[in-house]
Amino acid sequence: MLILGIESSCDETGVALVEAMGSGLPVLRADALHSQIEMHQAYGGVVPELASRDHIRRVLPLTEDVLARSGTRLDQLDVIAYTRGPGLAGALLVGAGVACALGAALGKPVLGVHHLEGHLLSPFLGGDPPQFPFVALLVSGGHTQLMRVDGVGRYQLLGETIDDAAGEAFDKSAKLMGLGYPGGPALARLAEQGDPKAFKLPRPLMHSGDLDFSFAGLKTAVLTQAKKLGAELESRKADLAASTQAAIVEVLVHKSLGALDRSGLQRLVVAGGVGANKALRAALEAGCARRNWRVHYPELHLCTDNGAMIAMAAAMRLAAGVQTGDRSYAFDVKPRWPLAELSRLT
Ligand code: KG4
Ligand code: ZN
């Protein structure tokens, strides 16, 4: 069965083709991605209307590219999957509209996928897929959540951020250090040359006794520190970046290990854009290795938004029988959509 996946929830247009065969895991046949980062850079963040218009320009050429590279004709597709939410409403509508139009024209079912479920299941695309059950740390620009995952569609929220997401903490701290957009990768690069112990920054909710996060206070502390440094900031920027990254990583690692401890599970899956962070990976590896726990990641290029994870999540939902394709083609999107609301029967 051939499943086309379309991702357009934010600032990346992603299209991919996944093939599901028998009882094995679905296999990625081709994927294509266009990042809008350069376009939004001038504004210091994502401009929703520009994002929607660019998705419109990119989605069909990317689809043609994926079909050509995998040697597939349009009429060979069995299911068209798209990101139904959460995300920017206008951006989501582009992917949903194209998927439903393709489905209607081909007479094939369409399937709306939860963006975070895509991230969550993205490690199944790699050479080292996890086994259920596991704890998932979802760390992206919009979300920071710990979930217990017992199977496809069986997600239990263990804890989440009460304000900013981890990616936002990276991005906002980077912005006030003048590092541009998106700040996460830039801050991480600069941090490699700095001393993570140079500045004492707060570890919010670290010892709260639950699995929730809070990052808004950290950003304020970084701002205060930057102001205190004044003209000295330029020469101490790498130290401030390293200290900021260390604070975010320490909290994420502490809570992730806490989630494994409490749930009695021994596998951790890390997904979402911040999962690409090397310091986070190293600290999680070290923490889990000490306890004989395993950490699974998506391949590095599949950490940030992409179409492959959407096609994969659709394939796994179909294979698990938790969802069937829809032929009404009455598309709707869910800009706000808690993952825990994904019932087994949707
Ligand atoms: O999952 P994603 O591509 O989009 C959302 O669904 O939000 O995540 C994007 C986020 C941004 O905040 C970006 O700064 C962050 O992931 N990010 C990183 C790194 N690469 C991406 N943060 C820290 N270190 C990185 N290497
Ligand atoms: Zn994402």
PDB file of C-alpha atoms in Angstrom, residues 77-276:
ATOM      1  CA  LEU A  77      -1.340   6.000  -4.567  1.00  0.00           C
ATOM      2  CA  ASP A  78      -3.668   4.212  -2.129  1.00  0.00           C
ATOM      3  CA  VAL A  79      -4.096   6.829   0.608  1.00  0.00           C
ATOM      4  CA  ILE A  80      -3.352  10.554   0.853  1.00  0.00           C
ATOM      5  CA  ALA A  81      -2.406  11.666   4.379  1.00  0.00           C
ATOM      6  CA  TYR A  82      -2.045  15.247   5.598  1.00  0.00           C
ATOM      7  CA  THR A  83      -1.377  17.113   8.827  1.00  0.00           C
ATOM      8  CA  ARG A  84      -4.779  18.013  10.267  1.00  0.00           C
ATOM      9  CA  GLY A  85      -3.355  19.901  13.282  1.00  0.00           C
ATOM     10  CA  PRO A  86      -2.133  21.398  15.476  1.00  0.00           C
ATOM     11  CA  GLY A  87      -0.506  24.323  13.679  1.00  0.00           C
ATOM     12  CA  LEU A  88      -1.224  27.543  11.805  1.00  0.00           C
ATOM     13  CA  ALA A  89      -4.796  27.419  10.467  1.00  0.00           C
ATOM     14  CA  GLY A  90      -4.048  28.861   7.018  1.00  0.00           C
ATOM     15  CA  ALA A  91      -0.951  26.701   6.572  1.00  0.00           C
ATOM     16  CA  LEU A  92      -2.814  23.555   7.608  1.00  0.00           C
ATOM     17  CA  LEU A  93      -5.607  24.356   5.139  1.00  0.00           C
ATOM     18  CA  VAL A  94      -3.157  24.218   2.225  1.00  0.00           C
ATOM     19  CA  GLY A  95      -2.078  20.639   2.951  1.00  0.00           C
ATOM     20  CA  ALA A  96      -5.621  19.569   3.813  1.00  0.00           C
ATOM     21  CA  GLY A  97      -7.027  21.163   0.654  1.00  0.00           C
ATOM     22  CA  VAL A  98      -4.442  19.591  -1.637  1.00  0.00           C
ATOM     23  CA  ALA A  99      -4.796  16.164   0.019  1.00  0.00           C
ATOM     24  CA  CYS A 100      -8.586  16.192  -0.257  1.00  0.00           C
ATOM     25  CA  ALA A 101      -8.477  17.431  -3.859  1.00  0.00           C
ATOM     26  CA  LEU A 102      -6.012  14.688  -4.789  1.00  0.00           C
ATOM     27  CA  GLY A 103      -8.089  12.073  -2.970  1.00  0.00           C
ATOM     28  CA  ALA A 104     -11.326  13.204  -4.636  1.00  0.00           C
ATOM     29  CA  ALA A 105      -9.728  13.316  -8.099  1.00  0.00           C
ATOM     30  CA  LEU A 106      -8.187   9.860  -7.695  1.00  0.00           C
ATOM     31  CA  GLY A 107     -11.135   8.348  -5.810  1.00  0.00           C
ATOM     32  CA  LYS A 108      -8.764   7.398  -2.955  1.00  0.00           C
ATOM     33  CA  PRO A 109      -9.286   7.873   0.793  1.00  0.00           C
ATOM     34  CA  VAL A 110      -7.640  10.691   2.715  1.00  0.00           C
ATOM     35  CA  LEU A 111      -6.455  10.592   6.300  1.00  0.00           C
ATOM     36  CA  GLY A 112      -5.836  13.550   8.654  1.00  0.00           C
ATOM     37  CA  VAL A 113      -2.847  13.042  10.955  1.00  0.00           C
ATOM     38  CA  HIS A 114      -1.950  14.683  14.272  1.00  0.00           C
ATOM     39  CA  HIS A 115       1.355  16.533  13.823  1.00  0.00           C
ATOM     40  CA  LEU A 116       2.707  15.428  17.208  1.00  0.00           C
ATOM     41  CA  GLU A 117       1.807  11.812  16.538  1.00  0.00           C
ATOM     42  CA  GLY A 118       3.949  12.211  13.427  1.00  0.00           C
ATOM     43  CA  HIS A 119       6.898  13.370  15.553  1.00  0.00           C
ATOM     44  CA  LEU A 120       6.199  10.643  18.111  1.00  0.00           C
ATOM     45  CA  LEU A 121       6.275   7.836  15.542  1.00  0.00           C
ATOM     46  CA  SER A 122       9.150   9.277  13.451  1.00  0.00           C
ATOM     47  CA  PRO A 123      11.802   7.026  15.105  1.00  0.00           C
ATOM     48  CA  PHE A 124      10.041   4.075  13.415  1.00  0.00           C
ATOM     49  CA  LEU A 125      11.438   5.405  10.110  1.00  0.00           C
ATOM     50  CA  GLY A 126      15.013   4.798  11.238  1.00  0.00           C
ATOM     51  CA  GLY A 127      17.242   1.761  11.502  1.00  0.00           C
ATOM     52  CA  ASP A 128      16.699   1.422  15.262  1.00  0.00           C
ATOM     53  CA  PRO A 129      12.930   1.502  15.810  1.00  0.00           C
ATOM     54  CA  PRO A 130      11.674   1.356  19.414  1.00  0.00           C
ATOM     55  CA  GLN A 131       9.292  -1.223  20.806  1.00  0.00           C
ATOM     56  CA  PHE A 132       6.089  -0.302  22.633  1.00  0.00           C
ATOM     57  CA  PRO A 133       5.612   0.698  25.411  1.00  0.00           C
ATOM     58  CA  PHE A 134       7.880   3.708  25.813  1.00  0.00           C
ATOM     59  CA  VAL A 135       8.040   7.209  27.255  1.00  0.00           C
ATOM     60  CA  ALA A 136       8.166   9.955  24.636  1.00  0.00           C
ATOM     61  CA  LEU A 137       9.711  13.365  25.138  1.00  0.00           C
ATOM     62  CA  LEU A 138       8.155  15.675  22.543  1.00  0.00           C
ATOM     63  CA  VAL A 139      10.188  18.851  22.277  1.00  0.00           C
ATOM     64  CA  SER A 140       9.366  21.239  19.464  1.00  0.00           C
ATOM     65  CA  GLY A 141       8.864  24.952  18.909  1.00  0.00           C
ATOM     66  CA  GLY A 142       5.283  24.769  20.138  1.00  0.00           C
ATOM     67  CA  HIS A 143       5.236  21.785  22.490  1.00  0.00           C
ATOM     68  CA  THR A 144       7.060  20.220  25.405  1.00  0.00           C
ATOM     69  CA  GLN A 145       5.356  17.080  26.623  1.00  0.00           C
ATOM     70  CA  LEU A 146       6.121  13.751  28.219  1.00  0.00           C
ATOM     71  CA  MET A 147       3.797  10.975  27.073  1.00  0.00           C
ATOM     72  CA  ARG A 148       3.406   7.335  27.915  1.00  0.00           C
ATOM     73  CA  VAL A 149       2.969   5.451  24.635  1.00  0.00           C
ATOM     74  CA  ASP A 150       1.524   1.947  24.812  1.00  0.00           C
ATOM     75  CA  GLY A 151       0.821   1.574  21.114  1.00  0.00           C
ATOM     76  CA  VAL A 152      -0.405   3.480  18.077  1.00  0.00           C
ATOM     77  CA  GLY A 153      -3.127   5.857  19.275  1.00  0.00           C
ATOM     78  CA  ARG A 154      -2.600   4.925  22.930  1.00  0.00           C
ATOM     79  CA  TYR A 155      -1.100   8.036  24.440  1.00  0.00           C
ATOM     80  CA  GLN A 156      -1.242   9.226  28.018  1.00  0.00           C
ATOM     81  CA  LEU A 157      -0.007  12.685  28.935  1.00  0.00           C
ATOM     82  CA  LEU A 158       2.423  12.535  31.871  1.00  0.00           C
ATOM     83  CA  GLY A 159       3.449  16.178  31.974  1.00  0.00           C
ATOM     84  CA  GLU A 160       3.791  19.278  29.821  1.00  0.00           C
ATOM     85  CA  THR A 161       4.918  22.879  29.845  1.00  0.00           C
ATOM     86  CA  ILE A 162       2.712  25.336  31.648  1.00  0.00           C
ATOM     87  CA  ASP A 163       4.017  28.254  29.548  1.00  0.00           C
ATOM     88  CA  ASP A 164       6.758  28.351  26.873  1.00  0.00           C
ATOM     89  CA  ALA A 165       7.934  25.270  24.977  1.00  0.00           C
ATOM     90  CA  ALA A 166      11.590  24.198  25.088  1.00  0.00           C
ATOM     91  CA  GLY A 167      12.051  25.267  21.453  1.00  0.00           C
ATOM     92  CA  GLU A 168      10.558  28.651  22.304  1.00  0.00           C
ATOM     93  CA  ALA A 169      13.028  28.998  25.192  1.00  0.00           C
ATOM     94  CA  PHE A 170      15.869  28.368  22.722  1.00  0.00           C
ATOM     95  CA  ASP A 171      14.362  30.700  20.107  1.00  0.00           C
ATOM     96  CA  LYS A 172      13.478  33.591  22.437  1.00  0.00           C
ATOM     97  CA  SER A 173      16.833  33.469  24.274  1.00  0.00           C
ATOM     98  CA  ALA A 174      18.634  33.393  20.938  1.00  0.00           C
ATOM     99  CA  LYS A 175      16.609  36.355  19.689  1.00  0.00           C
ATOM    100  CA  LEU A 176      17.508  38.534  22.634  1.00  0.00           C
ATOM    101  CA  MET A 177      21.164  37.608  22.101  1.00  0.00           C
ATOM    102  CA  GLY A 178      20.764  38.768  18.498  1.00  0.00           C
ATOM    103  CA  LEU A 179      21.231  35.312  16.994  1.00  0.00           C
ATOM    104  CA  GLY A 180      18.374  35.507  14.456  1.00  0.00           C
ATOM    105  CA  TYR A 181      15.666  33.005  13.575  1.00  0.00           C
ATOM    106  CA  PRO A 182      15.267  30.103  14.184  1.00  0.00           C
ATOM    107  CA  GLY A 183      17.415  30.569  17.239  1.00  0.00           C
ATOM    108  CA  GLY A 184      17.665  26.964  18.467  1.00  0.00           C
ATOM    109  CA  PRO A 185      20.338  25.688  16.072  1.00  0.00           C
ATOM    110  CA  ALA A 186      22.239  29.017  16.181  1.00  0.00           C
ATOM    111  CA  LEU A 187      22.283  29.080  19.979  1.00  0.00           C
ATOM    112  CA  ALA A 188      23.374  25.431  20.071  1.00  0.00           C
ATOM    113  CA  ARG A 189      26.259  26.139  17.677  1.00  0.00           C
ATOM    114  CA  LEU A 190      27.474  29.105  19.697  1.00  0.00           C
ATOM    115  CA  ALA A 191      27.126  27.141  22.953  1.00  0.00           C
ATOM    116  CA  GLU A 192      29.805  24.713  21.732  1.00  0.00           C
ATOM    117  CA  GLN A 193      32.405  27.447  22.288  1.00  0.00           C
ATOM    118  CA  GLY A 194      31.089  28.565  25.683  1.00  0.00           C
ATOM    119  CA  ASP A 195      31.228  27.514  29.328  1.00  0.00           C
ATOM    120  CA  PRO A 196      27.898  26.052  30.485  1.00  0.00           C
ATOM    121  CA  LYS A 197      28.721  26.952  34.098  1.00  0.00           C
ATOM    122  CA  ALA A 198      29.595  30.588  33.373  1.00  0.00           C
ATOM    123  CA  PHE A 199      26.202  31.972  34.420  1.00  0.00           C
ATOM    124  CA  LYS A 200      23.831  30.701  37.087  1.00  0.00           C
ATOM    125  CA  LEU A 201      20.425  30.454  35.438  1.00  0.00           C
ATOM    126  CA  PRO A 202      17.233  29.026  36.995  1.00  0.00           C
ATOM    127  CA  ARG A 203      16.039  25.447  36.388  1.00  0.00           C
ATOM    128  CA  PRO A 204      12.282  26.149  36.605  1.00  0.00           C
ATOM    129  CA  LEU A 205      10.079  23.428  38.179  1.00  0.00           C
ATOM    130  CA  MET A 206      13.110  21.112  38.330  1.00  0.00           C
ATOM    131  CA  HIS A 207      12.146  19.807  41.771  1.00  0.00           C
ATOM    132  CA  SER A 208       8.392  20.357  41.546  1.00  0.00           C
ATOM    133  CA  GLY A 209       7.763  16.665  42.131  1.00  0.00           C
ATOM    134  CA  ASP A 210       5.668  16.371  38.956  1.00  0.00           C
ATOM    135  CA  LEU A 211       6.524  16.070  35.269  1.00  0.00           C
ATOM    136  CA  ASP A 212       5.516  19.565  34.195  1.00  0.00           C
ATOM    137  CA  PHE A 213       7.848  22.164  32.704  1.00  0.00           C
ATOM    138  CA  SER A 214       8.077  25.948  32.725  1.00  0.00           C
ATOM    139  CA  PHE A 215      10.490  27.939  30.574  1.00  0.00           C
ATOM    140  CA  ALA A 216       9.098  31.485  30.605  1.00  0.00           C
ATOM    141  CA  GLY A 217      11.138  32.455  33.695  1.00  0.00           C
ATOM    142  CA  LEU A 218      14.343  31.213  32.117  1.00  0.00           C
ATOM    143  CA  LYS A 219      13.934  33.579  29.177  1.00  0.00           C
ATOM    144  CA  THR A 220      13.476  36.492  31.617  1.00  0.00           C
ATOM    145  CA  ALA A 221      16.616  35.427  33.517  1.00  0.00           C
ATOM    146  CA  VAL A 222      18.583  35.346  30.258  1.00  0.00           C
ATOM    147  CA  LEU A 223      17.305  38.831  29.419  1.00  0.00           C
ATOM    148  CA  THR A 224      18.287  40.139  32.868  1.00  0.00           C
ATOM    149  CA  GLN A 225      21.741  38.601  32.497  1.00  0.00           C
ATOM    150  CA  ALA A 226      22.173  40.067  29.006  1.00  0.00           C
ATOM    151  CA  LYS A 227      21.206  43.546  30.281  1.00  0.00           C
ATOM    152  CA  LYS A 228      23.611  43.221  33.207  1.00  0.00           C
ATOM    153  CA  LEU A 229      26.429  42.393  30.822  1.00  0.00           C
ATOM    154  CA  GLY A 230      25.716  45.431  28.650  1.00  0.00           C
ATOM    155  CA  ALA A 231      28.640  46.078  26.328  1.00  0.00           C
ATOM    156  CA  GLU A 232      30.342  42.955  27.640  1.00  0.00           C
ATOM    157  CA  LEU A 233      27.578  40.765  26.151  1.00  0.00           C
ATOM    158  CA  GLU A 234      29.308  40.473  22.790  1.00  0.00           C
ATOM    159  CA  SER A 235      32.422  38.848  24.271  1.00  0.00           C
ATOM    160  CA  ARG A 236      30.426  36.649  26.711  1.00  0.00           C
ATOM    161  CA  LYS A 237      27.719  35.527  24.261  1.00  0.00           C
ATOM    162  CA  ALA A 238      29.049  31.994  23.867  1.00  0.00           C
ATOM    163  CA  ASP A 239      29.107  31.558  27.655  1.00  0.00           C
ATOM    164  CA  LEU A 240      25.546  32.862  27.979  1.00  0.00           C
ATOM    165  CA  ALA A 241      24.401  30.562  25.135  1.00  0.00           C
ATOM    166  CA  ALA A 242      26.100  27.553  26.765  1.00  0.00           C
ATOM    167  CA  SER A 243      24.576  28.377  30.171  1.00  0.00           C
ATOM    168  CA  THR A 244      21.091  28.780  28.653  1.00  0.00           C
ATOM    169  CA  GLN A 245      21.353  25.491  26.779  1.00  0.00           C
ATOM    170  CA  ALA A 246      22.617  23.740  29.925  1.00  0.00           C
ATOM    171  CA  ALA A 247      19.604  24.983  31.935  1.00  0.00           C
ATOM    172  CA  ILE A 248      17.080  23.789  29.311  1.00  0.00           C
ATOM    173  CA  VAL A 249      18.848  20.439  28.835  1.00  0.00           C
ATOM    174  CA  GLU A 250      19.177  19.758  32.558  1.00  0.00           C
ATOM    175  CA  VAL A 251      15.449  20.218  33.152  1.00  0.00           C
ATOM    176  CA  LEU A 252      14.473  18.123  30.117  1.00  0.00           C
ATOM    177  CA  VAL A 253      16.784  15.288  31.168  1.00  0.00           C
ATOM    178  CA  HIS A 254      15.726  15.369  34.835  1.00  0.00           C
ATOM    179  CA  LYS A 255      12.022  15.156  33.958  1.00  0.00           C
ATOM    180  CA  SER A 256      12.501  12.517  31.252  1.00  0.00           C
ATOM    181  CA  LEU A 257      14.397  10.235  33.625  1.00  0.00           C
ATOM    182  CA  GLY A 258      11.728  10.942  36.243  1.00  0.00           C
ATOM    183  CA  ALA A 259       9.025   9.857  33.778  1.00  0.00           C
ATOM    184  CA  LEU A 260      10.862   6.577  33.099  1.00  0.00           C
ATOM    185  CA  ASP A 261      11.302   5.994  36.823  1.00  0.00           C
ATOM    186  CA  ARG A 262       7.649   6.574  37.638  1.00  0.00           C
ATOM    187  CA  SER A 263       6.246   4.584  34.745  1.00  0.00           C
ATOM    188  CA  GLY A 264       8.653   1.668  35.226  1.00  0.00           C
ATOM    189  CA  LEU A 265       9.415   1.775  31.475  1.00  0.00           C
ATOM    190  CA  GLN A 266      12.922   1.401  30.064  1.00  0.00           C
ATOM    191  CA  ARG A 267      12.728   3.066  26.672  1.00  0.00           C
ATOM    192  CA  LEU A 268      12.703   6.761  25.855  1.00  0.00           C
ATOM    193  CA  VAL A 269      11.821   8.217  22.458  1.00  0.00           C
ATOM    194  CA  VAL A 270      12.892  11.798  21.794  1.00  0.00           C
ATOM    195  CA  ALA A 271      11.091  13.631  19.010  1.00  0.00           C
ATOM    196  CA  GLY A 272      10.549  17.155  17.692  1.00  0.00           C
ATOM    197  CA  GLY A 273      12.947  19.847  16.534  1.00  0.00           C
ATOM    198  CA  VAL A 274      14.796  20.249  19.852  1.00  0.00           C
ATOM    199  CA  GLY A 275      15.548  16.501  19.668  1.00  0.00           C
ATOM    200  CA  ALA A 276      18.253  17.495  17.164  1.00  0.00           C
TER     201      ALA A 276
END
